[in-house]
Amino acid sequence: MRHLIDIEDLTDREVELVLDLTSRMQIRPASYMMRGKVVANLFYEPSTRTAASFHIAATRLGAAVYSVQDVVFSSIAKGETLEDTIRVIGGYVDAIVLRHPDGDAAERASFVSPVPVINAGCGTAQHPTQALLDLYTIRTRCGLDHPLNVGFMGDLRNSRTVHSLSRLLRRYQGIRQYFFSLPGLGMPEAEPCGITDENDKLIEDAIGDLDVLYVTRVQKERMPVGNWGAAPAKVTLDLLRRAKKNLVVMHPLPRTEELPVEVDADPRAAYFEQAQNGLYVRMAVLHMAMRAG
Ligand code: NCD
């Protein structure tokens, strides 16, 4: 692994290595594996968890971090191209973490970068480190060595986390995927569902069969104003009463009204643990990218 742009950049073996290294990072979340290194965190789009966890992951590995979160204060605001910024910053640091509104930004960056580029979510296309932390959470909660039914609910069209995770889960033969999208917000055609099922059922009818329920918010910022569709489907306590006792409720966060706070007290709610796993996964990914880079 050098750059991590698309979840498909990782072989099955590399995915296993990331997950195993992640559990080692979880046991010992401080080390000096990256002492003397510098990581650039370039965020051209808002972020809380991803930016913070990459920053803290690098710091816990002993590296220093250069962060650009507010592009208004950088030359990007003067019209500098992404390629020029990456070439220059790449000359100063050992790895670049990039979030950007354009789906092809991380790939474009990788063409010109002298150091490894890690995609921290670009456009609606891909968010590979989120997929890895989601997979790690599923492995920790359920195991991956037996059949699982995973349901995705909400805005599936614009959710890069769903696109990356769905692709990753297709590698596991026992995992069946079900999609419960809001009207007009189904999986894009560019994300063929492969061996998985495109499901017409309502979530209320299918909930009892699911082992994992992955909920997403409506990504209003990716839609024309006023075209936000119907009110989001919600995870309610009533819905959870019909679910398995060991269902795992996941959400990449931030949440809006689709996941009310009443659900937090339910032991099946895994989203804060999921967010915490992001730190360990990003430590593993940074370490692997720097070793290869
Ligand atoms: C997600 C993202 O940015 O795609 N957030 C995250 O990285 N945890 C999901 C979202 O913004 O809804």
PDB file of C-alpha atoms and ligand atoms in Angstrom:
ATOM      1  CA  MET A   1       0.000   0.000   0.000  1.00  0.00           C
ATOM      2  CA  ARG A   2       1.323   3.444  -0.949  1.00  0.00           C
ATOM      3  CA  HIS A   3      -1.607   5.744  -1.656  1.00  0.00           C
ATOM      4  CA  LEU A   4      -5.049   4.897  -0.265  1.00  0.00           C
ATOM      5  CA  ILE A   5      -7.524   6.458  -2.683  1.00  0.00           C
ATOM      6  CA  ASP A   6     -10.175   3.808  -3.178  1.00  0.00           C
ATOM      7  CA  ILE A   7     -11.036   0.859  -0.941  1.00  0.00           C
ATOM      8  CA  GLU A   8     -10.221  -1.337  -3.955  1.00  0.00           C
ATOM      9  CA  ASP A   9      -6.575  -0.231  -3.639  1.00  0.00           C
ATOM     10  CA  LEU A  10      -6.240  -2.726  -0.785  1.00  0.00           C
ATOM     11  CA  THR A  11      -5.897  -6.445  -1.357  1.00  0.00           C
ATOM     12  CA  ASP A  12      -7.823  -8.812   0.920  1.00  0.00           C
ATOM     13  CA  ARG A  13      -4.556  -9.529   2.697  1.00  0.00           C
ATOM     14  CA  GLU A  14      -3.904  -5.809   3.256  1.00  0.00           C
ATOM     15  CA  VAL A  15      -7.408  -5.363   4.673  1.00  0.00           C
ATOM     16  CA  GLU A  16      -6.673  -8.171   7.153  1.00  0.00           C
ATOM     17  CA  LEU A  17      -3.349  -6.531   8.014  1.00  0.00           C
ATOM     18  CA  VAL A  18      -5.036  -3.179   8.659  1.00  0.00           C
ATOM     19  CA  LEU A  19      -7.636  -4.815  10.932  1.00  0.00           C
ATOM     20  CA  ASP A  20      -5.008  -6.767  12.857  1.00  0.00           C
ATOM     21  CA  LEU A  21      -2.770  -3.738  13.240  1.00  0.00           C
ATOM     22  CA  THR A  22      -5.837  -1.740  14.335  1.00  0.00           C
ATOM     23  CA  SER A  23      -6.458  -4.118  17.237  1.00  0.00           C
ATOM     24  CA  ARG A  24      -2.814  -3.743  18.255  1.00  0.00           C
ATOM     25  CA  MET A  25      -3.204   0.053  18.141  1.00  0.00           C
ATOM     26  CA  GLN A  26      -6.343  -0.234  20.247  1.00  0.00           C
ATOM     27  CA  ILE A  27      -4.458  -2.115  22.950  1.00  0.00           C
ATOM     28  CA  ARG A  28      -1.536   0.329  22.860  1.00  0.00           C
ATOM     29  CA  PRO A  29      -2.709   3.654  21.408  1.00  0.00           C
ATOM     30  CA  ALA A  30       0.606   5.463  21.858  1.00  0.00           C
ATOM     31  CA  SER A  31       3.885   4.649  20.165  1.00  0.00           C
ATOM     32  CA  TYR A  32       6.754   6.334  18.412  1.00  0.00           C
ATOM     33  CA  MET A  33       6.550   4.451  15.129  1.00  0.00           C
ATOM     34  CA  MET A  34       6.390   7.747  13.237  1.00  0.00           C
ATOM     35  CA  ARG A  35       8.756   9.842  15.326  1.00  0.00           C
ATOM     36  CA  GLY A  36      10.410  12.566  13.238  1.00  0.00           C
ATOM     37  CA  LYS A  37       7.746  12.367  10.513  1.00  0.00           C
ATOM     38  CA  VAL A  38       5.265  15.057   9.509  1.00  0.00           C
ATOM     39  CA  VAL A  39       1.745  14.490   8.197  1.00  0.00           C
ATOM     40  CA  ALA A  40      -0.271  17.157   6.337  1.00  0.00           C
ATOM     41  CA  ASN A  41      -4.011  17.145   7.013  1.00  0.00           C
ATOM     42  CA  LEU A  42      -5.594  19.060   4.100  1.00  0.00           C
ATOM     43  CA  PHE A  43      -9.349  19.448   4.593  1.00  0.00           C
ATOM     44  CA  TYR A  44     -11.197  21.342   1.872  1.00  0.00           C
ATOM     45  CA  GLU A  45     -14.573  20.279   3.331  1.00  0.00           C
ATOM     46  CA  PRO A  46     -15.918  20.350   6.902  1.00  0.00           C
ATOM     47  CA  SER A  47     -14.934  17.492   9.168  1.00  0.00           C
ATOM     48  CA  THR A  48     -14.845  16.768  12.877  1.00  0.00           C
ATOM     49  CA  ARG A  49     -14.168  13.066  13.455  1.00  0.00           C
ATOM     50  CA  THR A  50     -12.030  12.365  10.409  1.00  0.00           C
ATOM     51  CA  ALA A  51      -9.844  15.455  10.804  1.00  0.00           C
ATOM     52  CA  ALA A  52      -9.477  15.010  14.566  1.00  0.00           C
ATOM     53  CA  SER A  53      -8.805  11.290  14.454  1.00  0.00           C
ATOM     54  CA  PHE A  54      -6.187  11.563  11.679  1.00  0.00           C
ATOM     55  CA  HIS A  55      -4.509  14.403  13.570  1.00  0.00           C
ATOM     56  CA  ILE A  56      -4.519  12.552  16.872  1.00  0.00           C
ATOM     57  CA  ALA A  57      -3.558   9.249  15.229  1.00  0.00           C
ATOM     58  CA  ALA A  58      -0.434  10.859  13.764  1.00  0.00           C
ATOM     59  CA  THR A  59       0.342  12.545  17.083  1.00  0.00           C
ATOM     60  CA  ARG A  60      -0.056   9.271  18.994  1.00  0.00           C
ATOM     61  CA  LEU A  61       2.402   7.684  16.583  1.00  0.00           C
ATOM     62  CA  GLY A  62       4.919  10.407  17.411  1.00  0.00           C
ATOM     63  CA  ALA A  63       4.547  12.446  14.190  1.00  0.00           C
ATOM     64  CA  ALA A  64       3.946  16.177  13.898  1.00  0.00           C
ATOM     65  CA  VAL A  65       0.882  17.402  11.986  1.00  0.00           C
ATOM     66  CA  TYR A  66       0.410  20.377   9.680  1.00  0.00           C
ATOM     67  CA  SER A  67      -3.324  21.043   9.370  1.00  0.00           C
ATOM     68  CA  VAL A  68      -5.255  23.147   6.878  1.00  0.00           C
ATOM     69  CA  GLN A  69      -8.923  23.086   7.804  1.00  0.00           C
ATOM     70  CA  ASP A  70      -9.864  26.580   6.802  1.00  0.00           C
ATOM     71  CA  VAL A  71      -8.776  26.954   3.190  1.00  0.00           C
ATOM     72  CA  VAL A  72      -9.814  30.634   3.248  1.00  0.00           C
ATOM     73  CA  PHE A  73      -6.483  31.357   4.932  1.00  0.00           C
ATOM     74  CA  SER A  74      -4.339  29.505   2.392  1.00  0.00           C
ATOM     75  CA  SER A  75      -3.322  30.105  -1.227  1.00  0.00           C
ATOM     76  CA  ILE A  76      -6.154  27.800  -2.247  1.00  0.00           C
ATOM     77  CA  ALA A  77      -8.366  30.870  -1.737  1.00  0.00           C
ATOM     78  CA  LYS A  78      -6.195  32.706  -4.324  1.00  0.00           C
ATOM     79  CA  GLY A  79      -7.069  30.089  -6.921  1.00  0.00           C
ATOM     80  CA  GLU A  80      -4.099  27.728  -6.601  1.00  0.00           C
ATOM     81  CA  THR A  81      -4.783  24.367  -8.211  1.00  0.00           C
ATOM     82  CA  LEU A  82      -4.999  21.237  -6.080  1.00  0.00           C
ATOM     83  CA  GLU A  83      -2.059  19.793  -8.022  1.00  0.00           C
ATOM     84  CA  ASP A  84       0.220  22.756  -7.201  1.00  0.00           C
ATOM     85  CA  THR A  85      -0.732  22.692  -3.530  1.00  0.00           C
ATOM     86  CA  ILE A  86      -0.078  18.963  -3.314  1.00  0.00           C
ATOM     87  CA  ARG A  87       3.282  19.220  -5.106  1.00  0.00           C
ATOM     88  CA  VAL A  88       4.450  21.941  -2.725  1.00  0.00           C
ATOM     89  CA  ILE A  89       3.104  20.477   0.533  1.00  0.00           C
ATOM     90  CA  GLY A  90       4.281  17.028  -0.559  1.00  0.00           C
ATOM     91  CA  GLY A  91       7.809  18.453  -0.600  1.00  0.00           C
ATOM     92  CA  TYR A  92       7.514  19.393   3.066  1.00  0.00           C
ATOM     93  CA  VAL A  93       5.889  16.332   4.636  1.00  0.00           C
ATOM     94  CA  ASP A  94       5.917  12.518   4.676  1.00  0.00           C
ATOM     95  CA  ALA A  95       2.207  11.853   3.992  1.00  0.00           C
ATOM     96  CA  ILE A  96      -0.855  13.835   2.928  1.00  0.00           C
ATOM     97  CA  VAL A  97      -4.385  13.230   4.223  1.00  0.00           C
ATOM     98  CA  LEU A  98      -6.906  14.842   1.888  1.00  0.00           C
ATOM     99  CA  ARG A  99     -10.613  15.631   2.117  1.00  0.00           C
ATOM    100  CA  HIS A 100     -12.136  17.432  -0.839  1.00  0.00           C
ATOM    101  CA  PRO A 101     -15.563  18.073  -2.423  1.00  0.00           C
ATOM    102  CA  ASP A 102     -14.473  16.595  -5.795  1.00  0.00           C
ATOM    103  CA  GLY A 103     -14.761  12.826  -6.165  1.00  0.00           C
ATOM    104  CA  ASP A 104     -11.512  12.567  -8.162  1.00  0.00           C
ATOM    105  CA  ALA A 105      -9.422  14.894  -5.979  1.00  0.00           C
ATOM    106  CA  ALA A 106      -7.508  12.204  -4.070  1.00  0.00           C
ATOM    107  CA  GLU A 107      -6.649  10.379  -7.267  1.00  0.00           C
ATOM    108  CA  ARG A 108      -5.482  13.603  -8.942  1.00  0.00           C
ATOM    109  CA  ALA A 109      -3.401  14.362  -5.866  1.00  0.00           C
ATOM    110  CA  SER A 110      -1.810  10.903  -6.002  1.00  0.00           C
ATOM    111  CA  PHE A 111      -0.625  11.521  -9.585  1.00  0.00           C
ATOM    112  CA  VAL A 112       1.543  14.471  -8.532  1.00  0.00           C
ATOM    113  CA  SER A 113       2.338  13.781  -4.881  1.00  0.00           C
ATOM    114  CA  PRO A 114       5.869  12.711  -3.947  1.00  0.00           C
ATOM    115  CA  VAL A 115       4.503  11.183  -0.713  1.00  0.00           C
ATOM    116  CA  PRO A 116       1.585   8.828   0.095  1.00  0.00           C
ATOM    117  CA  VAL A 117      -1.888  10.356  -0.229  1.00  0.00           C
ATOM    118  CA  ILE A 118      -4.716   9.066   1.970  1.00  0.00           C
ATOM    119  CA  ASN A 119      -8.268   9.841   0.908  1.00  0.00           C
ATOM    120  CA  ALA A 120     -10.187  11.186   3.909  1.00  0.00           C
ATOM    121  CA  GLY A 121     -13.465  11.433   1.948  1.00  0.00           C
ATOM    122  CA  CYS A 122     -13.669  13.020  -1.494  1.00  0.00           C
ATOM    123  CA  GLY A 123     -17.013  13.997  -3.039  1.00  0.00           C
ATOM    124  CA  THR A 124     -19.690  11.338  -2.828  1.00  0.00           C
ATOM    125  CA  ALA A 125     -17.444   8.627  -4.205  1.00  0.00           C
ATOM    126  CA  GLN A 126     -15.202   7.088  -1.575  1.00  0.00           C
ATOM    127  CA  HIS A 127     -14.188   7.265   2.077  1.00  0.00           C
ATOM    128  CA  PRO A 128     -11.894   4.248   2.444  1.00  0.00           C
ATOM    129  CA  THR A 129     -10.681   4.753   6.018  1.00  0.00           C
ATOM    130  CA  GLN A 130     -14.310   5.074   7.156  1.00  0.00           C
ATOM    131  CA  ALA A 131     -15.051   1.734   5.451  1.00  0.00           C
ATOM    132  CA  LEU A 132     -12.131   0.151   7.294  1.00  0.00           C
ATOM    133  CA  LEU A 133     -13.244   1.461  10.676  1.00  0.00           C
ATOM    134  CA  ASP A 134     -16.798   0.333   9.918  1.00  0.00           C
ATOM    135  CA  LEU A 135     -15.537  -3.131   9.015  1.00  0.00           C
ATOM    136  CA  TYR A 136     -13.409  -3.205  12.162  1.00  0.00           C
ATOM    137  CA  THR A 137     -16.485  -2.309  14.229  1.00  0.00           C
ATOM    138  CA  ILE A 138     -18.519  -5.088  12.572  1.00  0.00           C
ATOM    139  CA  ARG A 139     -15.685  -7.565  13.138  1.00  0.00           C
ATOM    140  CA  THR A 140     -15.376  -6.556  16.798  1.00  0.00           C
ATOM    141  CA  ARG A 141     -19.108  -6.707  17.490  1.00  0.00           C
ATOM    142  CA  CYS A 142     -20.209  -9.658  15.325  1.00  0.00           C
ATOM    143  CA  GLY A 143     -17.174 -11.429  13.824  1.00  0.00           C
ATOM    144  CA  LEU A 144     -16.812 -11.865  10.083  1.00  0.00           C
ATOM    145  CA  ASP A 145     -16.575 -15.649   9.932  1.00  0.00           C
ATOM    146  CA  HIS A 146     -20.315 -16.387   9.696  1.00  0.00           C
ATOM    147  CA  PRO A 147     -23.290 -15.119   7.634  1.00  0.00           C
ATOM    148  CA  LEU A 148     -24.460 -11.587   8.373  1.00  0.00           C
ATOM    149  CA  ASN A 149     -27.305  -9.436   7.058  1.00  0.00           C
ATOM    150  CA  VAL A 150     -26.288  -5.810   6.758  1.00  0.00           C
ATOM    151  CA  GLY A 151     -28.940  -3.155   6.035  1.00  0.00           C
ATOM    152  CA  PHE A 152     -28.152   0.366   4.849  1.00  0.00           C
ATOM    153  CA  MET A 153     -30.745   3.055   5.540  1.00  0.00           C
ATOM    154  CA  GLY A 154     -31.112   6.738   4.605  1.00  0.00           C
ATOM    155  CA  ASP A 155     -29.446   8.780   1.841  1.00  0.00           C
ATOM    156  CA  LEU A 156     -27.525   6.044   0.040  1.00  0.00           C
ATOM    157  CA  ARG A 157     -27.016   8.066  -3.133  1.00  0.00           C
ATOM    158  CA  ASN A 158     -24.776  10.720  -1.595  1.00  0.00           C
ATOM    159  CA  SER A 159     -23.132   8.750   1.222  1.00  0.00           C
ATOM    160  CA  ARG A 160     -19.532   7.998   0.346  1.00  0.00           C
ATOM    161  CA  THR A 161     -19.253   5.964   3.539  1.00  0.00           C
ATOM    162  CA  VAL A 162     -21.926   3.569   2.238  1.00  0.00           C
ATOM    163  CA  HIS A 163     -20.303   3.309  -1.200  1.00  0.00           C
ATOM    164  CA  SER A 164     -16.926   2.360   0.269  1.00  0.00           C
ATOM    165  CA  LEU A 165     -18.282   0.013   2.927  1.00  0.00           C
ATOM    166  CA  SER A 166     -20.639  -1.740   0.520  1.00  0.00           C
ATOM    167  CA  ARG A 167     -17.736  -2.473  -1.821  1.00  0.00           C
ATOM    168  CA  LEU A 168     -15.605  -3.744   1.030  1.00  0.00           C
ATOM    169  CA  LEU A 169     -18.341  -6.018   2.385  1.00  0.00           C
ATOM    170  CA  ARG A 170     -18.799  -7.630  -1.034  1.00  0.00           C
ATOM    171  CA  ARG A 171     -15.504  -9.427  -0.409  1.00  0.00           C
ATOM    172  CA  TYR A 172     -17.136 -11.467   2.362  1.00  0.00           C
ATOM    173  CA  GLN A 173     -19.189 -14.298   0.931  1.00  0.00           C
ATOM    174  CA  GLY A 174     -21.436 -14.685   3.949  1.00  0.00           C
ATOM    175  CA  ILE A 175     -22.490 -11.031   4.035  1.00  0.00           C
ATOM    176  CA  ARG A 176     -25.767 -10.075   2.367  1.00  0.00           C
ATOM    177  CA  GLN A 177     -26.521  -6.417   1.905  1.00  0.00           C
ATOM    178  CA  TYR A 178     -29.933  -4.759   1.892  1.00  0.00           C
ATOM    179  CA  PHE A 179     -30.647  -1.166   0.930  1.00  0.00           C
ATOM    180  CA  PHE A 180     -33.468   0.882   2.471  1.00  0.00           C
ATOM    181  CA  SER A 181     -33.085   4.236   0.799  1.00  0.00           C
ATOM    182  CA  LEU A 182     -35.211   7.333   1.009  1.00  0.00           C
ATOM    183  CA  PRO A 183     -37.188   8.020  -2.188  1.00  0.00           C
ATOM    184  CA  GLY A 184     -34.820   9.182  -4.949  1.00  0.00           C
ATOM    185  CA  LEU A 185     -31.758   8.580  -2.772  1.00  0.00           C
ATOM    186  CA  GLY A 186     -30.935   4.967  -3.677  1.00  0.00           C
ATOM    187  CA  MET A 187     -27.480   3.564  -4.451  1.00  0.00           C
ATOM    188  CA  PRO A 188     -26.068   5.218  -7.601  1.00  0.00           C
ATOM    189  CA  GLU A 189     -25.906   3.096 -10.756  1.00  0.00           C
ATOM    190  CA  ALA A 190     -22.134   3.486 -10.602  1.00  0.00           C
ATOM    191  CA  GLU A 191     -22.236   1.313  -7.470  1.00  0.00           C
ATOM    192  CA  PRO A 192     -23.539  -1.971  -8.868  1.00  0.00           C
ATOM    193  CA  CYS A 193     -24.882  -4.137  -6.108  1.00  0.00           C
ATOM    194  CA  GLY A 194     -23.088  -7.222  -7.382  1.00  0.00           C
ATOM    195  CA  ILE A 195     -24.001 -10.332  -5.455  1.00  0.00           C
ATOM    196  CA  THR A 196     -26.017  -8.338  -2.965  1.00  0.00           C
ATOM    197  CA  ASP A 197     -29.744  -7.730  -2.927  1.00  0.00           C
ATOM    198  CA  GLU A 198     -31.458  -4.535  -3.941  1.00  0.00           C
ATOM    199  CA  ASN A 199     -34.396  -4.732  -1.636  1.00  0.00           C
ATOM    200  CA  ASP A 200     -37.879  -3.309  -2.062  1.00  0.00           C
ATOM    201  CA  LYS A 201     -38.918  -4.225   1.456  1.00  0.00           C
ATOM    202  CA  LEU A 202     -39.609  -1.603   4.065  1.00  0.00           C
ATOM    203  CA  ILE A 203     -37.144  -1.404   6.907  1.00  0.00           C
ATOM    204  CA  GLU A 204     -40.042  -2.089   9.325  1.00  0.00           C
ATOM    205  CA  ASP A 205     -40.593  -5.492   7.670  1.00  0.00           C
ATOM    206  CA  ALA A 206     -36.932  -6.460   7.387  1.00  0.00           C
ATOM    207  CA  ILE A 207     -35.501  -5.199  10.672  1.00  0.00           C
ATOM    208  CA  GLY A 208     -35.941  -8.554  12.431  1.00  0.00           C
ATOM    209  CA  ASP A 209     -33.522 -10.241   9.993  1.00  0.00           C
ATOM    210  CA  LEU A 210     -30.703  -7.730  10.240  1.00  0.00           C
ATOM    211  CA  ASP A 211     -27.464  -8.150  12.172  1.00  0.00           C
ATOM    212  CA  VAL A 212     -26.172  -4.673  11.310  1.00  0.00           C
ATOM    213  CA  LEU A 213     -28.190  -1.524  10.592  1.00  0.00           C
ATOM    214  CA  TYR A 214     -26.040   1.225   9.033  1.00  0.00           C
ATOM    215  CA  VAL A 215     -27.844   4.583   9.138  1.00  0.00           C
ATOM    216  CA  THR A 216     -26.902   7.739   7.214  1.00  0.00           C
ATOM    217  CA  ARG A 217     -28.108  11.314   7.313  1.00  0.00           C
ATOM    218  CA  VAL A 218     -29.592  13.158   4.331  1.00  0.00           C
ATOM    219  CA  GLN A 219     -26.589  14.956   2.813  1.00  0.00           C
ATOM    220  CA  LYS A 220     -28.378  18.255   2.219  1.00  0.00           C
ATOM    221  CA  GLU A 221     -25.170  20.051   1.284  1.00  0.00           C
ATOM    222  CA  ARG A 222     -24.934  17.838  -1.818  1.00  0.00           C
ATOM    223  CA  MET A 223     -28.448  18.695  -3.037  1.00  0.00           C
ATOM    224  CA  PRO A 224     -29.985  21.803  -4.567  1.00  0.00           C
ATOM    225  CA  VAL A 225     -31.549  23.970  -1.855  1.00  0.00           C
ATOM    226  CA  GLY A 226     -35.177  23.076  -1.250  1.00  0.00           C
ATOM    227  CA  ASN A 227     -34.826  19.681  -2.918  1.00  0.00           C
ATOM    228  CA  TRP A 228     -34.300  17.698   0.252  1.00  0.00           C
ATOM    229  CA  GLY A 229     -37.061  15.211  -0.267  1.00  0.00           C
ATOM    230  CA  ALA A 230     -39.250  13.678   2.387  1.00  0.00           C
ATOM    231  CA  ALA A 231     -38.515  13.642   6.101  1.00  0.00           C
ATOM    232  CA  PRO A 232     -35.831  11.046   6.817  1.00  0.00           C
ATOM    233  CA  ALA A 233     -36.712   7.554   7.902  1.00  0.00           C
ATOM    234  CA  LYS A 234     -35.932   7.313  11.597  1.00  0.00           C
ATOM    235  CA  VAL A 235     -34.511   4.705  13.894  1.00  0.00           C
ATOM    236  CA  THR A 236     -37.174   4.573  16.578  1.00  0.00           C
ATOM    237  CA  LEU A 237     -37.333   2.604  19.793  1.00  0.00           C
ATOM    238  CA  ASP A 238     -40.354   0.851  18.323  1.00  0.00           C
ATOM    239  CA  LEU A 239     -38.284  -0.242  15.316  1.00  0.00           C
ATOM    240  CA  LEU A 240     -35.561  -1.541  17.633  1.00  0.00           C
ATOM    241  CA  ARG A 241     -38.106  -3.547  19.652  1.00  0.00           C
ATOM    242  CA  ARG A 242     -38.622  -5.631  16.517  1.00  0.00           C
ATOM    243  CA  ALA A 243     -34.876  -6.104  15.935  1.00  0.00           C
ATOM    244  CA  LYS A 244     -32.483  -8.826  17.072  1.00  0.00           C
ATOM    245  CA  LYS A 245     -31.108  -8.512  20.596  1.00  0.00           C
ATOM    246  CA  ASN A 246     -27.583  -8.345  19.202  1.00  0.00           C
ATOM    247  CA  LEU A 247     -28.264  -6.001  16.278  1.00  0.00           C
ATOM    248  CA  VAL A 248     -25.463  -3.473  15.749  1.00  0.00           C
ATOM    249  CA  VAL A 249     -26.679   0.068  15.007  1.00  0.00           C
ATOM    250  CA  MET A 250     -24.022   2.056  13.167  1.00  0.00           C
ATOM    251  CA  HIS A 251     -23.815   5.607  11.817  1.00  0.00           C
ATOM    252  CA  PRO A 252     -20.732   7.417  10.456  1.00  0.00           C
ATOM    253  CA  LEU A 253     -21.881  10.618  12.243  1.00  0.00           C
ATOM    254  CA  PRO A 254     -22.711  13.464  12.282  1.00  0.00           C
ATOM    255  CA  ARG A 255     -26.315  12.479  12.867  1.00  0.00           C
ATOM    256  CA  THR A 256     -29.391  14.564  12.385  1.00  0.00           C
ATOM    257  CA  GLU A 257     -33.008  13.591  13.044  1.00  0.00           C
ATOM    258  CA  GLU A 258     -32.681  10.060  11.549  1.00  0.00           C
ATOM    259  CA  LEU A 259     -31.020   8.803  14.742  1.00  0.00           C
ATOM    260  CA  PRO A 260     -32.664  10.240  17.865  1.00  0.00           C
ATOM    261  CA  VAL A 261     -30.648  10.448  21.085  1.00  0.00           C
ATOM    262  CA  GLU A 262     -33.101   8.038  22.802  1.00  0.00           C
ATOM    263  CA  VAL A 263     -31.308   5.245  20.940  1.00  0.00           C
ATOM    264  CA  ASP A 264     -27.951   6.033  22.600  1.00  0.00           C
ATOM    265  CA  ALA A 265     -28.790   4.169  25.804  1.00  0.00           C
ATOM    266  CA  ASP A 266     -29.552   0.955  23.905  1.00  0.00           C
ATOM    267  CA  PRO A 267     -26.580  -1.446  24.070  1.00  0.00           C
ATOM    268  CA  ARG A 268     -27.049  -2.072  20.353  1.00  0.00           C
ATOM    269  CA  ALA A 269     -25.976   1.525  19.589  1.00  0.00           C
ATOM    270  CA  ALA A 270     -22.392   1.217  18.335  1.00  0.00           C
ATOM    271  CA  TYR A 271     -21.768   4.592  16.702  1.00  0.00           C
ATOM    272  CA  PHE A 272     -19.618   6.202  19.391  1.00  0.00           C
ATOM    273  CA  GLU A 273     -17.503   3.064  19.627  1.00  0.00           C
ATOM    274  CA  GLN A 274     -17.366   3.145  15.794  1.00  0.00           C
ATOM    275  CA  ALA A 275     -16.086   6.757  15.875  1.00  0.00           C
ATOM    276  CA  GLN A 276     -13.489   5.799  18.472  1.00  0.00           C
ATOM    277  CA  ASN A 277     -12.327   2.909  16.302  1.00  0.00           C
ATOM    278  CA  GLY A 278     -11.532   5.567  13.689  1.00  0.00           C
ATOM    279  CA  LEU A 279      -8.533   6.599  15.751  1.00  0.00           C
ATOM    280  CA  TYR A 280      -7.025   3.098  15.830  1.00  0.00           C
ATOM    281  CA  VAL A 281      -7.759   2.385  12.164  1.00  0.00           C
ATOM    282  CA  ARG A 282      -6.160   5.670  11.115  1.00  0.00           C
ATOM    283  CA  MET A 283      -3.088   4.907  13.222  1.00  0.00           C
ATOM    284  CA  ALA A 284      -2.819   1.586  11.380  1.00  0.00           C
ATOM    285  CA  VAL A 285      -3.372   3.150   7.949  1.00  0.00           C
ATOM    286  CA  LEU A 286      -0.868   5.963   8.526  1.00  0.00           C
ATOM    287  CA  HIS A 287       1.727   3.499   9.757  1.00  0.00           C
ATOM    288  CA  MET A 288       1.252   1.200   6.759  1.00  0.00           C
ATOM    289  CA  ALA A 289       1.268   4.051   4.234  1.00  0.00           C
ATOM    290  CA  MET A 290       4.450   5.542   5.657  1.00  0.00           C
ATOM    291  CA  ARG A 291       6.235   2.214   5.683  1.00  0.00           C
ATOM    292  CA  ALA A 292       5.372   1.659   2.028  1.00  0.00           C
ATOM    293  CA  GLY A 293       5.822   5.279   0.924  1.00  0.00           C
TER     294      GLY A 293
HETATM  295  C1  NCD B   1     -19.191  11.164   6.889  1.00  0.00           C
HETATM  296  C2  NCD B   1     -18.579  11.846   5.691  1.00  0.00           C
HETATM  297  O1  NCD B   1     -17.906  12.886   5.826  1.00  0.00           O
HETATM  298  O2  NCD B   1     -18.750  11.313   4.616  1.00  0.00           O
HETATM  299  N1  NCD B   1     -18.665  11.617   8.115  1.00  0.00           N
HETATM  300  C3  NCD B   1     -17.530  11.042   8.550  1.00  0.00           C
HETATM  301  O3  NCD B   1     -16.497  11.085   7.913  1.00  0.00           O
HETATM  302  N2  NCD B   1     -17.599  10.359   9.702  1.00  0.00           N
HETATM  303  C4  NCD B   1     -20.674  11.128   6.858  1.00  0.00           C
HETATM  304  C5  NCD B   1     -21.447  12.402   6.760  1.00  0.00           C
HETATM  305  O4  NCD B   1     -20.915  13.504   6.608  1.00  0.00           O
HETATM  306  O5  NCD B   1     -22.676  12.286   6.839  1.00  0.00           O
END
